[in-house]
PDB file of C-alpha atoms in Angstrom:
ATOM      1  CA  UNK A   1      17.405  22.673   2.510  1.00 35.00           C
ATOM      2  CA  UNK A   2      20.352  22.756   4.773  1.00 43.00           C
ATOM      3  CA  UNK A   3      20.106  24.098   8.280  1.00 46.00           C
ATOM      4  CA  UNK A   4      20.799  27.595   7.023  1.00 48.00           C
ATOM      5  CA  UNK A   5      18.036  27.685   4.448  1.00 53.00           C
ATOM      6  CA  UNK A   6      20.702  27.729   1.740  1.00 60.00           C
ATOM      7  CA  UNK A   7      19.822  25.376  -1.090  1.00 58.00           C
ATOM      8  CA  UNK A   8      22.963  23.896  -2.668  1.00 57.00           C
ATOM      9  CA  UNK A   9      21.647  24.226  -6.214  1.00 52.00           C
ATOM     10  CA  UNK A  10      19.767  27.531  -6.189  1.00 44.00           C
ATOM     11  CA  UNK A  11      22.108  29.310  -3.784  1.00 63.00           C
ATOM     12  CA  UNK A  12      25.406  27.832  -4.923  1.00 79.00           C
ATOM     13  CA  UNK A  13      27.337  31.102  -4.924  1.00 88.00           C
ATOM     14  CA  UNK A  14      26.076  32.034  -1.466  1.00 92.00           C
ATOM     15  CA  UNK A  15      26.962  28.579  -0.181  1.00 94.00           C
ATOM     16  CA  UNK A  16      30.490  28.806  -1.599  1.00 96.00           C
ATOM     17  CA  UNK A  17      31.029  32.219  -0.015  1.00 96.00           C
ATOM     18  CA  UNK A  18      29.831  30.892   3.332  1.00 97.00           C
ATOM     19  CA  UNK A  19      32.102  27.848   3.026  1.00 97.00           C
ATOM     20  CA  UNK A  20      35.153  29.940   2.099  1.00 97.00           C
ATOM     21  CA  UNK A  21      34.728  32.915   4.386  1.00 97.00           C
ATOM     22  CA  UNK A  22      32.437  31.836   7.213  1.00 97.00           C
ATOM     23  CA  UNK A  23      33.673  31.449  10.775  1.00 97.00           C
ATOM     24  CA  UNK A  24      34.006  27.716  11.406  1.00 97.00           C
ATOM     25  CA  UNK A  25      33.059  26.345  14.834  1.00 97.00           C
ATOM     26  CA  UNK A  26      33.426  22.600  15.347  1.00 96.00           C
ATOM     27  CA  UNK A  27      30.686  20.511  16.985  1.00 94.00           C
ATOM     28  CA  UNK A  28      32.128  17.004  16.949  1.00 90.00           C
ATOM     29  CA  UNK A  29      33.596  14.138  14.978  1.00 89.00           C
ATOM     30  CA  UNK A  30      31.835  11.584  12.769  1.00 87.00           C
ATOM     31  CA  UNK A  31      33.344   8.515  14.395  1.00 79.00           C
ATOM     32  CA  UNK A  32      32.444   6.020  11.645  1.00 82.00           C
ATOM     33  CA  UNK A  33      34.631   7.781   9.077  1.00 83.00           C
ATOM     34  CA  UNK A  34      38.063   6.308   8.324  1.00 82.00           C
ATOM     35  CA  UNK A  35      39.671   9.759   8.107  1.00 89.00           C
ATOM     36  CA  UNK A  36      39.186  12.713  10.457  1.00 92.00           C
ATOM     37  CA  UNK A  37      35.708  13.983   9.556  1.00 95.00           C
ATOM     38  CA  UNK A  38      34.338  16.833  11.649  1.00 96.00           C
ATOM     39  CA  UNK A  39      30.932  18.453  11.712  1.00 97.00           C
ATOM     40  CA  UNK A  40      30.846  22.167  12.267  1.00 97.00           C
ATOM     41  CA  UNK A  41      28.840  25.350  11.921  1.00 97.00           C
ATOM     42  CA  UNK A  42      29.739  28.154   9.531  1.00 97.00           C
ATOM     43  CA  UNK A  43      28.566  31.701  10.246  1.00 97.00           C
ATOM     44  CA  UNK A  44      28.829  34.749   7.992  1.00 96.00           C
ATOM     45  CA  UNK A  45      26.792  37.981   7.921  1.00 94.00           C
ATOM     46  CA  UNK A  46      24.035  36.503  10.063  1.00 93.00           C
ATOM     47  CA  UNK A  47      23.736  33.331   7.980  1.00 94.00           C
ATOM     48  CA  UNK A  48      24.777  29.935   9.320  1.00 95.00           C
ATOM     49  CA  UNK A  49      24.931  26.381   8.047  1.00 96.00           C
ATOM     50  CA  UNK A  50      26.305  23.043   9.082  1.00 97.00           C
ATOM     51  CA  UNK A  51      29.286  21.660   7.218  1.00 97.00           C
ATOM     52  CA  UNK A  52      31.680  18.721   7.048  1.00 97.00           C
ATOM     53  CA  UNK A  53      35.336  19.671   7.546  1.00 98.00           C
ATOM     54  CA  UNK A  54      38.050  17.129   6.656  1.00 98.00           C
ATOM     55  CA  UNK A  55      41.509  18.442   7.586  1.00 97.00           C
ATOM     56  CA  UNK A  56      44.442  17.232   5.509  1.00 97.00           C
ATOM     57  CA  UNK A  57      46.374  16.366   8.674  1.00 96.00           C
ATOM     58  CA  UNK A  58      43.640  13.879   9.577  1.00 95.00           C
ATOM     59  CA  UNK A  59      43.936  11.894   6.358  1.00 95.00           C
ATOM     60  CA  UNK A  60      45.000   8.296   6.875  1.00 94.00           C
ATOM     61  CA  UNK A  61      47.905   7.294   4.573  1.00 93.00           C
ATOM     62  CA  UNK A  62      46.857   5.030   1.676  1.00 94.00           C
ATOM     63  CA  UNK A  63      49.059   2.753  -0.382  1.00 93.00           C
ATOM     64  CA  UNK A  64      47.626   3.891  -3.722  1.00 93.00           C
ATOM     65  CA  UNK A  65      46.907   7.610  -3.255  1.00 96.00           C
ATOM     66  CA  UNK A  66      49.567  10.242  -2.494  1.00 95.00           C
ATOM     67  CA  UNK A  67      49.536  11.533   1.080  1.00 95.00           C
ATOM     68  CA  UNK A  68      47.706  14.788   1.717  1.00 96.00           C
ATOM     69  CA  UNK A  69      45.685  14.793  -1.524  1.00 97.00           C
ATOM     70  CA  UNK A  70      42.244  13.578  -0.454  1.00 98.00           C
ATOM     71  CA  UNK A  71      40.850  17.032   0.371  1.00 98.00           C
ATOM     72  CA  UNK A  72      41.808  18.311  -3.064  1.00 98.00           C
ATOM     73  CA  UNK A  73      40.073  15.315  -4.635  1.00 98.00           C
ATOM     74  CA  UNK A  74      36.911  16.136  -2.696  1.00 98.00           C
ATOM     75  CA  UNK A  75      36.974  19.638  -4.172  1.00 98.00           C
ATOM     76  CA  UNK A  76      37.782  18.313  -7.657  1.00 98.00           C
ATOM     77  CA  UNK A  77      34.765  15.988  -7.548  1.00 98.00           C
ATOM     78  CA  UNK A  78      32.556  18.956  -6.709  1.00 98.00           C
ATOM     79  CA  UNK A  79      34.011  20.994  -9.571  1.00 98.00           C
ATOM     80  CA  UNK A  80      33.296  18.222 -12.064  1.00 98.00           C
ATOM     81  CA  UNK A  81      29.790  17.726 -10.660  1.00 98.00           C
ATOM     82  CA  UNK A  82      29.107  21.452 -10.983  1.00 97.00           C
ATOM     83  CA  UNK A  83      30.370  21.420 -14.565  1.00 97.00           C
ATOM     84  CA  UNK A  84      27.878  18.690 -15.515  1.00 97.00           C
ATOM     85  CA  UNK A  85      24.978  20.879 -14.412  1.00 96.00           C
ATOM     86  CA  UNK A  86      23.582  17.972 -12.404  1.00 95.00           C
ATOM     87  CA  UNK A  87      24.849  19.364  -9.072  1.00 94.00           C
ATOM     88  CA  UNK A  88      25.116  15.929  -7.490  1.00 97.00           C
ATOM     89  CA  UNK A  89      27.767  16.908  -4.935  1.00 97.00           C
ATOM     90  CA  UNK A  90      27.159  19.565  -2.260  1.00 97.00           C
ATOM     91  CA  UNK A  91      29.248  22.758  -2.580  1.00 97.00           C
ATOM     92  CA  UNK A  92      32.795  22.006  -1.441  1.00 98.00           C
ATOM     93  CA  UNK A  93      35.879  24.191  -1.007  1.00 98.00           C
ATOM     94  CA  UNK A  94      39.440  23.932   0.253  1.00 98.00           C
ATOM     95  CA  UNK A  95      39.985  26.273   3.194  1.00 98.00           C
ATOM     96  CA  UNK A  96      41.859  26.727   6.421  1.00 97.00           C
ATOM     97  CA  UNK A  97      40.219  25.528   9.624  1.00 96.00           C
ATOM     98  CA  UNK A  98      40.909  24.779  13.290  1.00 96.00           C
ATOM     99  CA  UNK A  99      43.171  21.864  12.292  1.00 96.00           C
ATOM    100  CA  UNK A 100      44.693  23.468   9.224  1.00 97.00           C
ATOM    101  CA  UNK A 101      43.785  23.263   5.528  1.00 98.00           C
ATOM    102  CA  UNK A 102      41.083  20.804   4.532  1.00 98.00           C
ATOM    103  CA  UNK A 103      37.956  20.298   2.492  1.00 98.00           C
ATOM    104  CA  UNK A 104      34.769  21.939   3.725  1.00 98.00           C
ATOM    105  CA  UNK A 105      31.433  20.745   2.347  1.00 98.00           C
ATOM    106  CA  UNK A 106      27.887  21.917   2.943  1.00 97.00           C
ATOM    107  CA  UNK A 107      26.027  19.484   5.192  1.00 96.00           C
ATOM    108  CA  UNK A 108      22.892  17.885   3.725  1.00 94.00           C
ATOM    109  CA  UNK A 109      20.055  17.105   6.134  1.00 92.00           C
ATOM    110  CA  UNK A 110      18.098  14.022   5.100  1.00 91.00           C
ATOM    111  CA  UNK A 111      14.378  14.104   6.004  1.00 91.00           C
ATOM    112  CA  UNK A 112      13.368  11.440   8.514  1.00 88.00           C
ATOM    113  CA  UNK A 113      10.863  10.024   6.017  1.00 89.00           C
ATOM    114  CA  UNK A 114      13.292   9.921   3.061  1.00 88.00           C
ATOM    115  CA  UNK A 115      13.003   6.654   1.142  1.00 89.00           C
ATOM    116  CA  UNK A 116      16.379   4.909   0.832  1.00 91.00           C
ATOM    117  CA  UNK A 117      17.577   4.253  -2.700  1.00 96.00           C
ATOM    118  CA  UNK A 118      20.311   1.731  -1.827  1.00 97.00           C
ATOM    119  CA  UNK A 119      20.338  -1.031   0.769  1.00 95.00           C
ATOM    120  CA  UNK A 120      19.941  -4.663   1.730  1.00 96.00           C
ATOM    121  CA  UNK A 121      16.492  -6.090   0.966  1.00 95.00           C
ATOM    122  CA  UNK A 122      15.072  -9.605   1.425  1.00 95.00           C
ATOM    123  CA  UNK A 123      16.208 -11.687  -1.532  1.00 94.00           C
ATOM    124  CA  UNK A 124      12.640 -12.833  -2.244  1.00 93.00           C
ATOM    125  CA  UNK A 125      11.125  -9.357  -1.956  1.00 94.00           C
ATOM    126  CA  UNK A 126      13.117  -7.135  -4.308  1.00 95.00           C
ATOM    127  CA  UNK A 127      11.129  -3.904  -4.727  1.00 95.00           C
ATOM    128  CA  UNK A 128       9.781  -3.151  -8.218  1.00 94.00           C
ATOM    129  CA  UNK A 129      12.282  -1.332 -10.435  1.00 95.00           C
ATOM    130  CA  UNK A 130      15.241  -2.238  -8.237  1.00 97.00           C
ATOM    131  CA  UNK A 131      18.470  -3.923  -9.326  1.00 97.00           C
ATOM    132  CA  UNK A 132      20.026  -6.717  -7.265  1.00 97.00           C
ATOM    133  CA  UNK A 133      23.807  -6.210  -7.146  1.00 95.00           C
ATOM    134  CA  UNK A 134      25.150  -8.874  -4.788  1.00 94.00           C
ATOM    135  CA  UNK A 135      23.875 -11.686  -2.582  1.00 93.00           C
ATOM    136  CA  UNK A 136      24.208 -11.623   1.208  1.00 91.00           C
ATOM    137  CA  UNK A 137      22.917 -13.341   4.343  1.00 91.00           C
ATOM    138  CA  UNK A 138      22.223 -12.065   7.824  1.00 89.00           C
ATOM    139  CA  UNK A 139      23.471 -13.690  11.031  1.00 89.00           C
ATOM    140  CA  UNK A 140      20.586 -16.176  10.922  1.00 90.00           C
ATOM    141  CA  UNK A 141      21.345 -17.203   7.341  1.00 92.00           C
ATOM    142  CA  UNK A 142      18.371 -15.378   5.830  1.00 95.00           C
ATOM    143  CA  UNK A 143      19.176 -14.427   2.224  1.00 96.00           C
ATOM    144  CA  UNK A 144      19.317 -10.751   1.319  1.00 96.00           C
ATOM    145  CA  UNK A 145      20.335  -8.788  -1.757  1.00 96.00           C
ATOM    146  CA  UNK A 146      22.417  -5.643  -1.956  1.00 97.00           C
ATOM    147  CA  UNK A 147      20.291  -3.598  -4.318  1.00 98.00           C
ATOM    148  CA  UNK A 148      19.485  -0.112  -5.559  1.00 98.00           C
ATOM    149  CA  UNK A 149      16.586   1.633  -7.240  1.00 97.00           C
ATOM    150  CA  UNK A 150      16.365   2.051 -11.006  1.00 97.00           C
ATOM    151  CA  UNK A 151      16.210   5.792 -10.499  1.00 97.00           C
ATOM    152  CA  UNK A 152      17.406   8.323 -13.112  1.00 96.00           C
ATOM    153  CA  UNK A 153      18.974  10.422 -10.368  1.00 96.00           C
ATOM    154  CA  UNK A 154      21.111   7.467  -9.324  1.00 97.00           C
ATOM    155  CA  UNK A 155      21.957   6.765 -12.963  1.00 98.00           C
ATOM    156  CA  UNK A 156      23.427  10.250 -13.241  1.00 98.00           C
ATOM    157  CA  UNK A 157      25.470   9.627 -10.107  1.00 98.00           C
ATOM    158  CA  UNK A 158      26.734   6.371 -11.620  1.00 98.00           C
ATOM    159  CA  UNK A 159      27.887   8.300 -14.695  1.00 98.00           C
ATOM    160  CA  UNK A 160      29.640  10.875 -12.521  1.00 98.00           C
ATOM    161  CA  UNK A 161      31.378   8.107 -10.553  1.00 98.00           C
ATOM    162  CA  UNK A 162      32.644   6.591 -13.799  1.00 98.00           C
ATOM    163  CA  UNK A 163      33.965   9.987 -14.885  1.00 98.00           C
ATOM    164  CA  UNK A 164      35.833  10.728 -11.646  1.00 98.00           C
ATOM    165  CA  UNK A 165      36.896   7.092 -11.128  1.00 98.00           C
ATOM    166  CA  UNK A 166      35.306   6.910  -7.684  1.00 98.00           C
ATOM    167  CA  UNK A 167      36.798   4.022  -5.700  1.00 97.00           C
ATOM    168  CA  UNK A 168      34.332   4.201  -2.804  1.00 96.00           C
ATOM    169  CA  UNK A 169      30.654   4.677  -3.718  1.00 98.00           C
ATOM    170  CA  UNK A 170      29.025   3.138  -0.675  1.00 97.00           C
ATOM    171  CA  UNK A 171      25.282   3.208  -0.149  1.00 96.00           C
ATOM    172  CA  UNK A 172      25.791   5.482   2.842  1.00 94.00           C
ATOM    173  CA  UNK A 173      27.443   8.010   0.555  1.00 96.00           C
ATOM    174  CA  UNK A 174      24.141   8.579  -1.278  1.00 97.00           C
ATOM    175  CA  UNK A 175      21.949  11.148   0.469  1.00 96.00           C
ATOM    176  CA  UNK A 176      18.382  12.180  -0.303  1.00 94.00           C
ATOM    177  CA  UNK A 177      17.974  15.889   0.364  1.00 90.00           C
ATOM    178  CA  UNK A 178      14.801  17.614   1.543  1.00 82.00           C
ATOM    179  CA  UNK A 179      14.497  19.149  -1.936  1.00 81.00           C
ATOM    180  CA  UNK A 180      14.006  15.591  -3.287  1.00 84.00           C
ATOM    181  CA  UNK A 181      17.410  15.721  -4.949  1.00 92.00           C
ATOM    182  CA  UNK A 182      20.114  13.166  -4.316  1.00 95.00           C
ATOM    183  CA  UNK A 183      23.659  14.020  -3.341  1.00 97.00           C
ATOM    184  CA  UNK A 184      26.840  11.998  -3.359  1.00 98.00           C
ATOM    185  CA  UNK A 185      29.412  12.598  -0.632  1.00 97.00           C
ATOM    186  CA  UNK A 186      32.873  11.320   0.309  1.00 97.00           C
ATOM    187  CA  UNK A 187      34.976  11.486  -2.856  1.00 98.00           C
ATOM    188  CA  UNK A 188      38.487  11.587  -1.425  1.00 97.00           C
ATOM    189  CA  UNK A 189      39.573   8.429  -3.256  1.00 97.00           C
ATOM    190  CA  UNK A 190      38.756   9.540  -6.786  1.00 98.00           C
ATOM    191  CA  UNK A 191      40.693  10.585  -9.903  1.00 98.00           C
ATOM    192  CA  UNK A 192      43.352   7.859  -9.742  1.00 98.00           C
ATOM    193  CA  UNK A 193      45.158   7.290 -13.039  1.00 97.00           C
ATOM    194  CA  UNK A 194      44.447   3.552 -12.794  1.00 95.00           C
ATOM    195  CA  UNK A 195      40.945   2.181 -13.127  1.00 94.00           C
ATOM    196  CA  UNK A 196      39.574   1.852  -9.581  1.00 95.00           C
ATOM    197  CA  UNK A 197      35.826   2.267  -9.999  1.00 97.00           C
ATOM    198  CA  UNK A 198      34.234   0.591  -6.981  1.00 97.00           C
ATOM    199  CA  UNK A 199      30.543   1.170  -6.383  1.00 98.00           C
ATOM    200  CA  UNK A 200      27.199  -0.252  -5.317  1.00 98.00           C
ATOM    201  CA  UNK A 201      25.548   1.306  -8.388  1.00 98.00           C
ATOM    202  CA  UNK A 202      26.199  -1.468 -10.931  1.00 98.00           C
ATOM    203  CA  UNK A 203      22.569  -1.897 -11.988  1.00 97.00           C
ATOM    204  CA  UNK A 204      23.104  -0.289 -15.379  1.00 98.00           C
ATOM    205  CA  UNK A 205      26.453  -1.963 -16.160  1.00 98.00           C
ATOM    206  CA  UNK A 206      26.833  -2.383 -19.916  1.00 97.00           C
ATOM    207  CA  UNK A 207      23.587  -0.587 -20.718  1.00 98.00           C
ATOM    208  CA  UNK A 208      23.305   2.452 -22.943  1.00 98.00           C
ATOM    209  CA  UNK A 209      23.831   5.822 -21.315  1.00 97.00           C
ATOM    210  CA  UNK A 210      20.788   8.111 -21.070  1.00 94.00           C
ATOM    211  CA  UNK A 211      20.668  10.709 -23.887  1.00 93.00           C
ATOM    212  CA  UNK A 212      21.174  13.573 -21.444  1.00 94.00           C
ATOM    213  CA  UNK A 213      24.340  11.907 -20.120  1.00 97.00           C
ATOM    214  CA  UNK A 214      25.796  11.721 -23.627  1.00 96.00           C
ATOM    215  CA  UNK A 215      25.168  15.432 -24.091  1.00 96.00           C
ATOM    216  CA  UNK A 216      26.716  16.233 -20.726  1.00 97.00           C
ATOM    217  CA  UNK A 217      29.830  14.200 -21.551  1.00 98.00           C
ATOM    218  CA  UNK A 218      30.228  16.068 -24.842  1.00 97.00           C
ATOM    219  CA  UNK A 219      30.132  19.380 -23.001  1.00 97.00           C
ATOM    220  CA  UNK A 220      32.328  18.136 -20.171  1.00 97.00           C
ATOM    221  CA  UNK A 221      35.074  17.064 -22.577  1.00 97.00           C
ATOM    222  CA  UNK A 222      35.433  20.650 -23.781  1.00 96.00           C
ATOM    223  CA  UNK A 223      35.383  22.023 -20.259  1.00 97.00           C
ATOM    224  CA  UNK A 224      38.184  19.719 -19.095  1.00 97.00           C
ATOM    225  CA  UNK A 225      40.278  20.996 -21.995  1.00 95.00           C
ATOM    226  CA  UNK A 226      39.532  24.572 -20.894  1.00 96.00           C
ATOM    227  CA  UNK A 227      38.485  26.381 -17.713  1.00 96.00           C
ATOM    228  CA  UNK A 228      37.559  23.284 -15.716  1.00 98.00           C
ATOM    229  CA  UNK A 229      40.952  21.753 -16.403  1.00 97.00           C
ATOM    230  CA  UNK A 230      42.620  24.909 -15.108  1.00 97.00           C
ATOM    231  CA  UNK A 231      40.597  24.737 -11.877  1.00 97.00           C
ATOM    232  CA  UNK A 232      41.376  21.049 -11.423  1.00 98.00           C
ATOM    233  CA  UNK A 233      45.089  21.710 -11.907  1.00 98.00           C
ATOM    234  CA  UNK A 234      45.115  23.333  -8.461  1.00 97.00           C
ATOM    235  CA  UNK A 235      44.286  19.939  -6.909  1.00 98.00           C
ATOM    236  CA  UNK A 236      45.208  17.170  -9.383  1.00 98.00           C
ATOM    237  CA  UNK A 237      48.307  16.234 -11.362  1.00 98.00           C
ATOM    238  CA  UNK A 238      48.631  16.658 -15.118  1.00 98.00           C
ATOM    239  CA  UNK A 239      48.411  12.883 -15.501  1.00 98.00           C
ATOM    240  CA  UNK A 240      45.233  12.687 -13.424  1.00 98.00           C
ATOM    241  CA  UNK A 241      43.556  15.385 -15.507  1.00 98.00           C
ATOM    242  CA  UNK A 242      44.674  13.687 -18.727  1.00 98.00           C
ATOM    243  CA  UNK A 243      43.209  10.389 -17.545  1.00 98.00           C
ATOM    244  CA  UNK A 244      39.995  12.164 -16.554  1.00 98.00           C
ATOM    245  CA  UNK A 245      39.713  13.401 -20.145  1.00 98.00           C
ATOM    246  CA  UNK A 246      40.463   9.897 -21.434  1.00 98.00           C
ATOM    247  CA  UNK A 247      37.699   8.366 -19.279  1.00 98.00           C
ATOM    248  CA  UNK A 248      35.214  10.896 -20.623  1.00 98.00           C
ATOM    249  CA  UNK A 249      36.261  10.055 -24.185  1.00 98.00           C
ATOM    250  CA  UNK A 250      35.875   6.318 -23.549  1.00 98.00           C
ATOM    251  CA  UNK A 251      32.384   6.812 -22.162  1.00 98.00           C
ATOM    252  CA  UNK A 252      31.488   8.937 -25.182  1.00 97.00           C
ATOM    253  CA  UNK A 253      32.891   6.348 -27.575  1.00 97.00           C
ATOM    254  CA  UNK A 254      31.083   3.378 -26.033  1.00 97.00           C
ATOM    255  CA  UNK A 255      27.898   5.214 -25.102  1.00 97.00           C
ATOM    256  CA  UNK A 256      27.448   2.666 -22.320  1.00 98.00           C
ATOM    257  CA  UNK A 257      27.856   2.379 -18.574  1.00 98.00           C
ATOM    258  CA  UNK A 258      31.158   0.682 -17.706  1.00 97.00           C
ATOM    259  CA  UNK A 259      31.405  -2.953 -16.651  1.00 97.00           C
ATOM    260  CA  UNK A 260      32.992  -4.046 -13.366  1.00 95.00           C
ATOM    261  CA  UNK A 261      36.730  -4.631 -13.576  1.00 89.00           C
ATOM    262  CA  UNK A 262      38.048  -8.167 -13.215  1.00 86.00           C
ATOM    263  CA  UNK A 263      41.258  -6.797 -11.668  1.00 84.00           C
ATOM    264  CA  UNK A 264      39.768  -4.680  -8.889  1.00 83.00           C
ATOM    265  CA  UNK A 265      37.022  -5.351  -6.286  1.00 87.00           C
ATOM    266  CA  UNK A 266      33.823  -4.090  -7.861  1.00 94.00           C
ATOM    267  CA  UNK A 267      31.940  -3.274  -4.635  1.00 96.00           C
ATOM    268  CA  UNK A 268      33.395  -1.321  -1.673  1.00 95.00           C
ATOM    269  CA  UNK A 269      33.496  -2.807   1.801  1.00 92.00           C
ATOM    270  CA  UNK A 270      31.439  -2.273   3.753  1.00 92.00           C
ATOM    271  CA  UNK A 271      28.948  -1.585   0.933  1.00 94.00           C
ATOM    272  CA  UNK A 272      26.672   0.559   3.105  1.00 89.00           C
TER     273      UNK A 272
END
């Protein structure tokens, strides 16, 4: 649950109404974020919840993404996630706020005892059913491995990242909610027309997609050609939507998780 008692999956419509229409009061800034990322409280009709507000004016210019488009990409990622039925991204809207228009996403509180699904582990003590992704060493030279769990929830997130062309799936962008669901956050650098998939979730690279993912992709292809495509057109270009459809078709044709590109860094930095 979030701080309001609103559950992102079961109470999606209520969460969206709160995000769109609630009074937004800011509490502070998340200083580790590269763009202006503010935590706030939304209040509407006696219901309140924490949120993450990312104003467009606080977006740092990037060489490969058009200025002022990251908030719309955050919303687009949510719309695609919702269309899959997996609900892997917390409810997200584009709205006005204290610093102008920006994305506003429901805050997910992670339980203190939540088991991490991605991280650095001793190289000689990889947990059972975990994939080692990259080698690393600490300041003392002790070998570690960047690794993640072989978890079907993460596998779904890896499929979603391939669909939206997520260029920044860090381990810290994977949250475990108190409802034992996982959520992906921070999708501002997604939907580029060029292949830019950069992630820590490479454990299934080249393997067959789960049967449920194939079914979801079949449904998603029709949605992009219809109502979902119309919603995305408010935030993405025609070319970006066309390439989204092409990525879905390629995944359907191969039936396999994508392989890392040889032309683009495969893992984001920092990875966590």
